[in-house]
PDB file of C-alpha atoms and ligand atoms in Angstrom:
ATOM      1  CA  UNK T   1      82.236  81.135 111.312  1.00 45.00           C
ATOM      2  CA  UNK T   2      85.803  80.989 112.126  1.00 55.00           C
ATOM      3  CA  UNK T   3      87.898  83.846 111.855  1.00 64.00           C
ATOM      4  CA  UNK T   4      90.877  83.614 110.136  1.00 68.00           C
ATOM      5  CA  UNK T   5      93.727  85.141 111.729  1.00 64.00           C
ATOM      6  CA  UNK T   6      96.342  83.744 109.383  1.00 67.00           C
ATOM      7  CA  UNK T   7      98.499  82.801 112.655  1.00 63.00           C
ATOM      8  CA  UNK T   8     100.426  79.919 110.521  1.00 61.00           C
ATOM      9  CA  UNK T   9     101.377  81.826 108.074  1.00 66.00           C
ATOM     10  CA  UNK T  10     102.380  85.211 109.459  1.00 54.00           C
ATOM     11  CA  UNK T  11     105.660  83.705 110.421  1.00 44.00           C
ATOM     12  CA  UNK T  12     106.230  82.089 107.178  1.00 59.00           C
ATOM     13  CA  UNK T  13     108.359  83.291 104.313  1.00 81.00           C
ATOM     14  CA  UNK T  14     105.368  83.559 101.969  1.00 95.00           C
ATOM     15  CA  UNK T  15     105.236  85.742  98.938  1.00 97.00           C
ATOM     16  CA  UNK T  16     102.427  87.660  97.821  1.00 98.00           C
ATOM     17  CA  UNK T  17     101.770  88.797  93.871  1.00 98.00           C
ATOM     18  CA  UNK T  18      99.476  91.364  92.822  1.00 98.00           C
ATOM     19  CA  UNK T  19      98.465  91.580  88.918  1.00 99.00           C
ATOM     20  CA  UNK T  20      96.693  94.602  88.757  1.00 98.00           C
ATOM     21  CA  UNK T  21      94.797  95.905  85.616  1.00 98.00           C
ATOM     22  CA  UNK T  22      95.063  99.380  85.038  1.00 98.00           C
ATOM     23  CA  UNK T  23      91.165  99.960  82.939  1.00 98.00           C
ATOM     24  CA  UNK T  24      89.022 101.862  84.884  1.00 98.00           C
ATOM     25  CA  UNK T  25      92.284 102.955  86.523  1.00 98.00           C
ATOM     26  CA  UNK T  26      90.516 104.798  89.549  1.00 98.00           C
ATOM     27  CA  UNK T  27      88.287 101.801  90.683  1.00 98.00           C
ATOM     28  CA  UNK T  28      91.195  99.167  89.880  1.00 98.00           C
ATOM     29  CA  UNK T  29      93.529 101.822  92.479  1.00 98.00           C
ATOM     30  CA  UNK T  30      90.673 101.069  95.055  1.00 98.00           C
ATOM     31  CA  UNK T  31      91.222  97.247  95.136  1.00 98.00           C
ATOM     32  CA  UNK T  32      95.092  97.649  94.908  1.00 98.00           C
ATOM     33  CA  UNK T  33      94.584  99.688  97.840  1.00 98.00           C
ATOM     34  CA  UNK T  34      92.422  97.049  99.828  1.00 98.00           C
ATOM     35  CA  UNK T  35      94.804  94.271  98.682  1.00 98.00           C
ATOM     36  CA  UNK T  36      97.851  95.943 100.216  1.00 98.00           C
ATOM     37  CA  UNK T  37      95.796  96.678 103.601  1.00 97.00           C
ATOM     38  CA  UNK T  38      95.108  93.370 103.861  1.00 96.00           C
ATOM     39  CA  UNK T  39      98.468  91.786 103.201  1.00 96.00           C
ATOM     40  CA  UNK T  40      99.965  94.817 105.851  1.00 95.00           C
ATOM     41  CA  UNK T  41      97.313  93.483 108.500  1.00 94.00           C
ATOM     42  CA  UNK T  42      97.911  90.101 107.900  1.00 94.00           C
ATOM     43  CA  UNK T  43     101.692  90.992 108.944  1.00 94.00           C
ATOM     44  CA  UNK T  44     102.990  90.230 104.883  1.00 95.00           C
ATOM     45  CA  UNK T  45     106.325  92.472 104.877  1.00 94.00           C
ATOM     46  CA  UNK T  46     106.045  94.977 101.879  1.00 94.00           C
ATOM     47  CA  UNK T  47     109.249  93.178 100.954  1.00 95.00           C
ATOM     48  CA  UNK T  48     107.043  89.864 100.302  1.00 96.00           C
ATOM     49  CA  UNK T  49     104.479  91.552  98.038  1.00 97.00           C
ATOM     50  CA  UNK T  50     105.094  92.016  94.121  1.00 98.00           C
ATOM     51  CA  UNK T  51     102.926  94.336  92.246  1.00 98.00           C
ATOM     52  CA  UNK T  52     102.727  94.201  88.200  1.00 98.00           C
ATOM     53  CA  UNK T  53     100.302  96.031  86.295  1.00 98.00           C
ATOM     54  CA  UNK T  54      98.402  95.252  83.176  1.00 98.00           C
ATOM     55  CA  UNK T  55      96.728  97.267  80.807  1.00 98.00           C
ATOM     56  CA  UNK T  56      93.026  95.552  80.905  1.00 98.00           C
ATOM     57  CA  UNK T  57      91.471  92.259  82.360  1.00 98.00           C
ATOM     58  CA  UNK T  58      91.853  90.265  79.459  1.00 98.00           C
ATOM     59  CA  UNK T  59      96.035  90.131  80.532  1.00 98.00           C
ATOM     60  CA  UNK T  60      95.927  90.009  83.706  1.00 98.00           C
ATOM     61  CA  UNK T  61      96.171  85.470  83.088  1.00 98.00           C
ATOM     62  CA  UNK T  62      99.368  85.852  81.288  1.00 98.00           C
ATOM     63  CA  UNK T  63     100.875  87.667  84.022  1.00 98.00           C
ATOM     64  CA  UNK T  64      99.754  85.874  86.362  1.00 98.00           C
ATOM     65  CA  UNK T  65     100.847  82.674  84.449  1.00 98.00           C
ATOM     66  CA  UNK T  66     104.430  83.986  84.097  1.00 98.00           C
ATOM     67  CA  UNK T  67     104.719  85.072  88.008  1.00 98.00           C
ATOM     68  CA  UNK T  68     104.021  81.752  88.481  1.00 98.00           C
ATOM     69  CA  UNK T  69     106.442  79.860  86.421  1.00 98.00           C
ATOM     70  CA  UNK T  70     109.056  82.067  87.991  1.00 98.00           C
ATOM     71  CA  UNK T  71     108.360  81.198  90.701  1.00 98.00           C
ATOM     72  CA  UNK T  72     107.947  84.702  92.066  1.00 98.00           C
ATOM     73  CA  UNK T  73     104.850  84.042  94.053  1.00 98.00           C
ATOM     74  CA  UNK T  74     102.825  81.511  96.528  1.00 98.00           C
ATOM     75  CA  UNK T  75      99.669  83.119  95.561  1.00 98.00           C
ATOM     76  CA  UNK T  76      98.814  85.595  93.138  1.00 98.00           C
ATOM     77  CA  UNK T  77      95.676  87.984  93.724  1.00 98.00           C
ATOM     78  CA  UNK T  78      94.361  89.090  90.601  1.00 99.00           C
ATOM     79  CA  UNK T  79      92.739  92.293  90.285  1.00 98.00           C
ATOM     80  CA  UNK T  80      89.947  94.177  87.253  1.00 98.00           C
ATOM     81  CA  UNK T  81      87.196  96.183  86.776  1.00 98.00           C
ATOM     82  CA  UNK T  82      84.899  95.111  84.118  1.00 98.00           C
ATOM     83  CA  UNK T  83      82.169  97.547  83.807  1.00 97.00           C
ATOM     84  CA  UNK T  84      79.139  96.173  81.118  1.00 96.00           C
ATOM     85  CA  UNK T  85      79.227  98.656  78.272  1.00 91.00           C
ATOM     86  CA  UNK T  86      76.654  99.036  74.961  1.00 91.00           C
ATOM     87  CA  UNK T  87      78.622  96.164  73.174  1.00 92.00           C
ATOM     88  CA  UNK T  88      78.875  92.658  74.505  1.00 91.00           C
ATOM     89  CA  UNK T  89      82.377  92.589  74.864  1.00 93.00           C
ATOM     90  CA  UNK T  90      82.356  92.880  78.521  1.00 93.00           C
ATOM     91  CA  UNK T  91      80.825  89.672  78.212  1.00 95.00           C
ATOM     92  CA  UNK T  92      84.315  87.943  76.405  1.00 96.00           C
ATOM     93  CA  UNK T  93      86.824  89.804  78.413  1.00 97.00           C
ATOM     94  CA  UNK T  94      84.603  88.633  82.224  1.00 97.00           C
ATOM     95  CA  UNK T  95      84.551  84.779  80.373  1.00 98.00           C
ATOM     96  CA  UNK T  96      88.244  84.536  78.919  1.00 98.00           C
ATOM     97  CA  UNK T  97      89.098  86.483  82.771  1.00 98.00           C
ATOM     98  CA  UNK T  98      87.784  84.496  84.660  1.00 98.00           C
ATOM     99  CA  UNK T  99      88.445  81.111  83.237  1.00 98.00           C
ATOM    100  CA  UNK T 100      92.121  82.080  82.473  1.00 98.00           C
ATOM    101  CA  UNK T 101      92.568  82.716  86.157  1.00 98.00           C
ATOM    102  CA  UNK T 102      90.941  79.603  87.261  1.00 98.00           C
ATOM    103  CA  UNK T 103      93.208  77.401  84.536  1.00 98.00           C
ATOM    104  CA  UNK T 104      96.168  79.331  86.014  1.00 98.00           C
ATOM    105  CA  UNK T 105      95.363  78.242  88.998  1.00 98.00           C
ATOM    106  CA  UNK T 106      95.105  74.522  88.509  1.00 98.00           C
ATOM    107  CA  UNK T 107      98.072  74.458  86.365  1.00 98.00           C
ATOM    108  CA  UNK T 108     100.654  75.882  88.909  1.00 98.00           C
ATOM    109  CA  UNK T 109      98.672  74.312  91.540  1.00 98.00           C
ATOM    110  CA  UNK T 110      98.639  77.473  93.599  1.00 98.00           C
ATOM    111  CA  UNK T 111      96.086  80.152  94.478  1.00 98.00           C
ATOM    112  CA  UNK T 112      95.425  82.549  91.870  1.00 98.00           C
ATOM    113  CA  UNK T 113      92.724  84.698  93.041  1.00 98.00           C
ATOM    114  CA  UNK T 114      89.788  86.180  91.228  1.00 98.00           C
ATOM    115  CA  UNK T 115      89.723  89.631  92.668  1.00 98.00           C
ATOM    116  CA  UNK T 116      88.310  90.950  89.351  1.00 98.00           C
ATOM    117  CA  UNK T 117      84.855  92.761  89.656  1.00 98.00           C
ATOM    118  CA  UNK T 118      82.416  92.764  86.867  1.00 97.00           C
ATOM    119  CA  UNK T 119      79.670  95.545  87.263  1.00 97.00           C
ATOM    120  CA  UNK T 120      76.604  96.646  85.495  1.00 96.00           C
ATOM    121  CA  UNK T 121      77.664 100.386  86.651  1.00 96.00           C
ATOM    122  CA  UNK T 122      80.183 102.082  87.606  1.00 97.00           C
ATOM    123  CA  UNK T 123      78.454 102.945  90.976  1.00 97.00           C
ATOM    124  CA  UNK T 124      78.564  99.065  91.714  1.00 97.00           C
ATOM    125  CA  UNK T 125      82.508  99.182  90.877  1.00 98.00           C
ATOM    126  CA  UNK T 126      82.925 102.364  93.279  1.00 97.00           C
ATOM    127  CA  UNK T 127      81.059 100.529  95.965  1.00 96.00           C
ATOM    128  CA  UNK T 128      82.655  97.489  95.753  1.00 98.00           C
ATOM    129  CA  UNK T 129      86.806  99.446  95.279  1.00 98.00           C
ATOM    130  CA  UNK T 130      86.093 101.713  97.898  1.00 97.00           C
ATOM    131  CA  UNK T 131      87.340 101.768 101.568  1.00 93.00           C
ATOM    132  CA  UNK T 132      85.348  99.355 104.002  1.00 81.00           C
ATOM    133  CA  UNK T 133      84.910  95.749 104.368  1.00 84.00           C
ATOM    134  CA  UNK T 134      82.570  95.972 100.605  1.00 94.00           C
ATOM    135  CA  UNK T 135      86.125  96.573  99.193  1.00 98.00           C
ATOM    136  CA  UNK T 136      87.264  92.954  96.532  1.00 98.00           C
ATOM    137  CA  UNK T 137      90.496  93.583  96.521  1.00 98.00           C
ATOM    138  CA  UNK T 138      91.230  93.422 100.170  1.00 97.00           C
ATOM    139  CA  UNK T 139      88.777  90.419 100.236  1.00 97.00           C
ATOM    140  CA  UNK T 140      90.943  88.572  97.266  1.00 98.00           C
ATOM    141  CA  UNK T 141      93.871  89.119  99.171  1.00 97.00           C
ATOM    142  CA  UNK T 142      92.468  87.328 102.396  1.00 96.00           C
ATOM    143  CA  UNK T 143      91.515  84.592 100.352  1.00 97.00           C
ATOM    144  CA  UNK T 144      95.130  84.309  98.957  1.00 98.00           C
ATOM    145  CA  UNK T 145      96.764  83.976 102.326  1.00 97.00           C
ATOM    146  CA  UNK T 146      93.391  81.466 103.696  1.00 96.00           C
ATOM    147  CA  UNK T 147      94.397  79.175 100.311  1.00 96.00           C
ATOM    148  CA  UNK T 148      98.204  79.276 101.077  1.00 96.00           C
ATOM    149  CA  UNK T 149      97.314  78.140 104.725  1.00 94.00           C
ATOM    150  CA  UNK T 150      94.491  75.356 103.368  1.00 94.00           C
ATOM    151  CA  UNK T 151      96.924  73.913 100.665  1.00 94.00           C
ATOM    152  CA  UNK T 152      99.622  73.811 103.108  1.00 91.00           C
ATOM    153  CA  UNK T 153      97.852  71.807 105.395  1.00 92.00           C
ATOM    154  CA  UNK T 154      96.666  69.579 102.642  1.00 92.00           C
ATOM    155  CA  UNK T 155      99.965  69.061 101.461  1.00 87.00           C
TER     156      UNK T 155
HETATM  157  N1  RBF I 201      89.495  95.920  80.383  1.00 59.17           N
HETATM  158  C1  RBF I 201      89.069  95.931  81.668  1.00 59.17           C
HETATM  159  O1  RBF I 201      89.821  95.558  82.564  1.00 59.17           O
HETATM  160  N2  RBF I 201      87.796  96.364  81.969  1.00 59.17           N
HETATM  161  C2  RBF I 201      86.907  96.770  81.028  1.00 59.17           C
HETATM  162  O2  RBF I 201      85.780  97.163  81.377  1.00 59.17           O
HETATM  163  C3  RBF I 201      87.344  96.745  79.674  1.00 59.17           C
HETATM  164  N3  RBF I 201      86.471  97.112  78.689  1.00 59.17           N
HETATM  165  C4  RBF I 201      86.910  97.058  77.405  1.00 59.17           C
HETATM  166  C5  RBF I 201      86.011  97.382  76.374  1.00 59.17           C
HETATM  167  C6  RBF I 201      86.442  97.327  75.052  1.00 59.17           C
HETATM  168  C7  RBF I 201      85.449  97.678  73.984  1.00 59.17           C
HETATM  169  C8  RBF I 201      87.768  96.939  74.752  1.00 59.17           C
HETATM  170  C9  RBF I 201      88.239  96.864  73.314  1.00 59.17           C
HETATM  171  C10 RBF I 201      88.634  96.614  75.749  1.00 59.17           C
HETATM  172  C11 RBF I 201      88.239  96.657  77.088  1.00 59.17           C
HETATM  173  N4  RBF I 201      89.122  96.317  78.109  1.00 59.17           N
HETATM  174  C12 RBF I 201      88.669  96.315  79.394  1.00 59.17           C
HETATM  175  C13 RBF I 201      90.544  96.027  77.831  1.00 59.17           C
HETATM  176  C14 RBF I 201      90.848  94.531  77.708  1.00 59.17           C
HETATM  177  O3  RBF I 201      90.906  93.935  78.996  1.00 59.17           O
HETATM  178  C15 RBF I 201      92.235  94.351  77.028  1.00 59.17           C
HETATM  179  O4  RBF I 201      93.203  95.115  77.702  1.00 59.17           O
HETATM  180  C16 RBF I 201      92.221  94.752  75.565  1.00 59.17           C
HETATM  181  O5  RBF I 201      91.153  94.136  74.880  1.00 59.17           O
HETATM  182  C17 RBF I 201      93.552  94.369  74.874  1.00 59.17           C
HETATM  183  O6  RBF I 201      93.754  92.957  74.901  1.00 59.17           O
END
């Protein structure tokens, strides 16, 4: 597989949101933290890289929507923790989530990443927030700067 080294875009004047939700604050710190290490390896300035927090999931669209429509961002990587509880409403926050970051998406016409994790247990959400290559956020990030590259060279 090819490794992406983001070579095009390093250079570039991209610029880099992060919607972050703040439930399960210590697990949603863990993917903020990946995100930023990825942007910083990539060679994204700190400069280029917004961060706005929400209080849960279920807003992290709207923010998203709004960082797009002014026009504060080339990409915006959205991050969550959903961790399943004894009611189903982990089930309508992961749906309304994920399909409000996908329509985001489309409707800007710009990558707006689903960096959100949805867990059974919190041990799942630790493993998958903590430091290593398991970590979502820094994952969502890379995917961010591969889109901005791909759609570029569609365009
Ligand atoms: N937000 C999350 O980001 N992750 C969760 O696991 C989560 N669980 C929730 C469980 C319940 C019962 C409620 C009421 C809210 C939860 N939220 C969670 C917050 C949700 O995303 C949103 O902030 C609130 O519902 C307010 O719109």
């Amino acid at each position: 597989m090819k490794h992406n080294t983001f070579e095009k875009i390093r250079s570039a004047d991209v610029r880099i949101a992060i919607v972050r939700a703040r439930f399960n604050e210590d697990i949603t710190a863990g993917l903020l933290a990946g995100a930023l290490e990825a942007l910083q390896e990539a060679g994204i300035p700190s400069e280029k890289v917004r961060v706005v927090e929400v209080p849960g999931s279920f807003e992290v669209p709207l923010a998203a929507d709004r960082l797009f429509a002014a026009k504060a961002a080339d990409a915006v990587v959205c991050l969550g923790a959903l961790i399943q509880g004894d009611t189903p409403h982990f089930e309508y926050i992961s749906r309304a989530c994920a399909s409000g970051i996908m329509q985001v998406g489309l409707r800007h016409g710009k990558p707006c990443v689903f960096g959100v994790i949805t867990c059974f247990t919190r041990e799942q959400a630790e493993e998958r927030s903590g430091p290593g290559d398991m970590n979502r956020g820094r994952e969502a990030a890379k995917v961010a700067l591969e889109m901005i590259e791909q759609l570029g060279e569609i365009a």
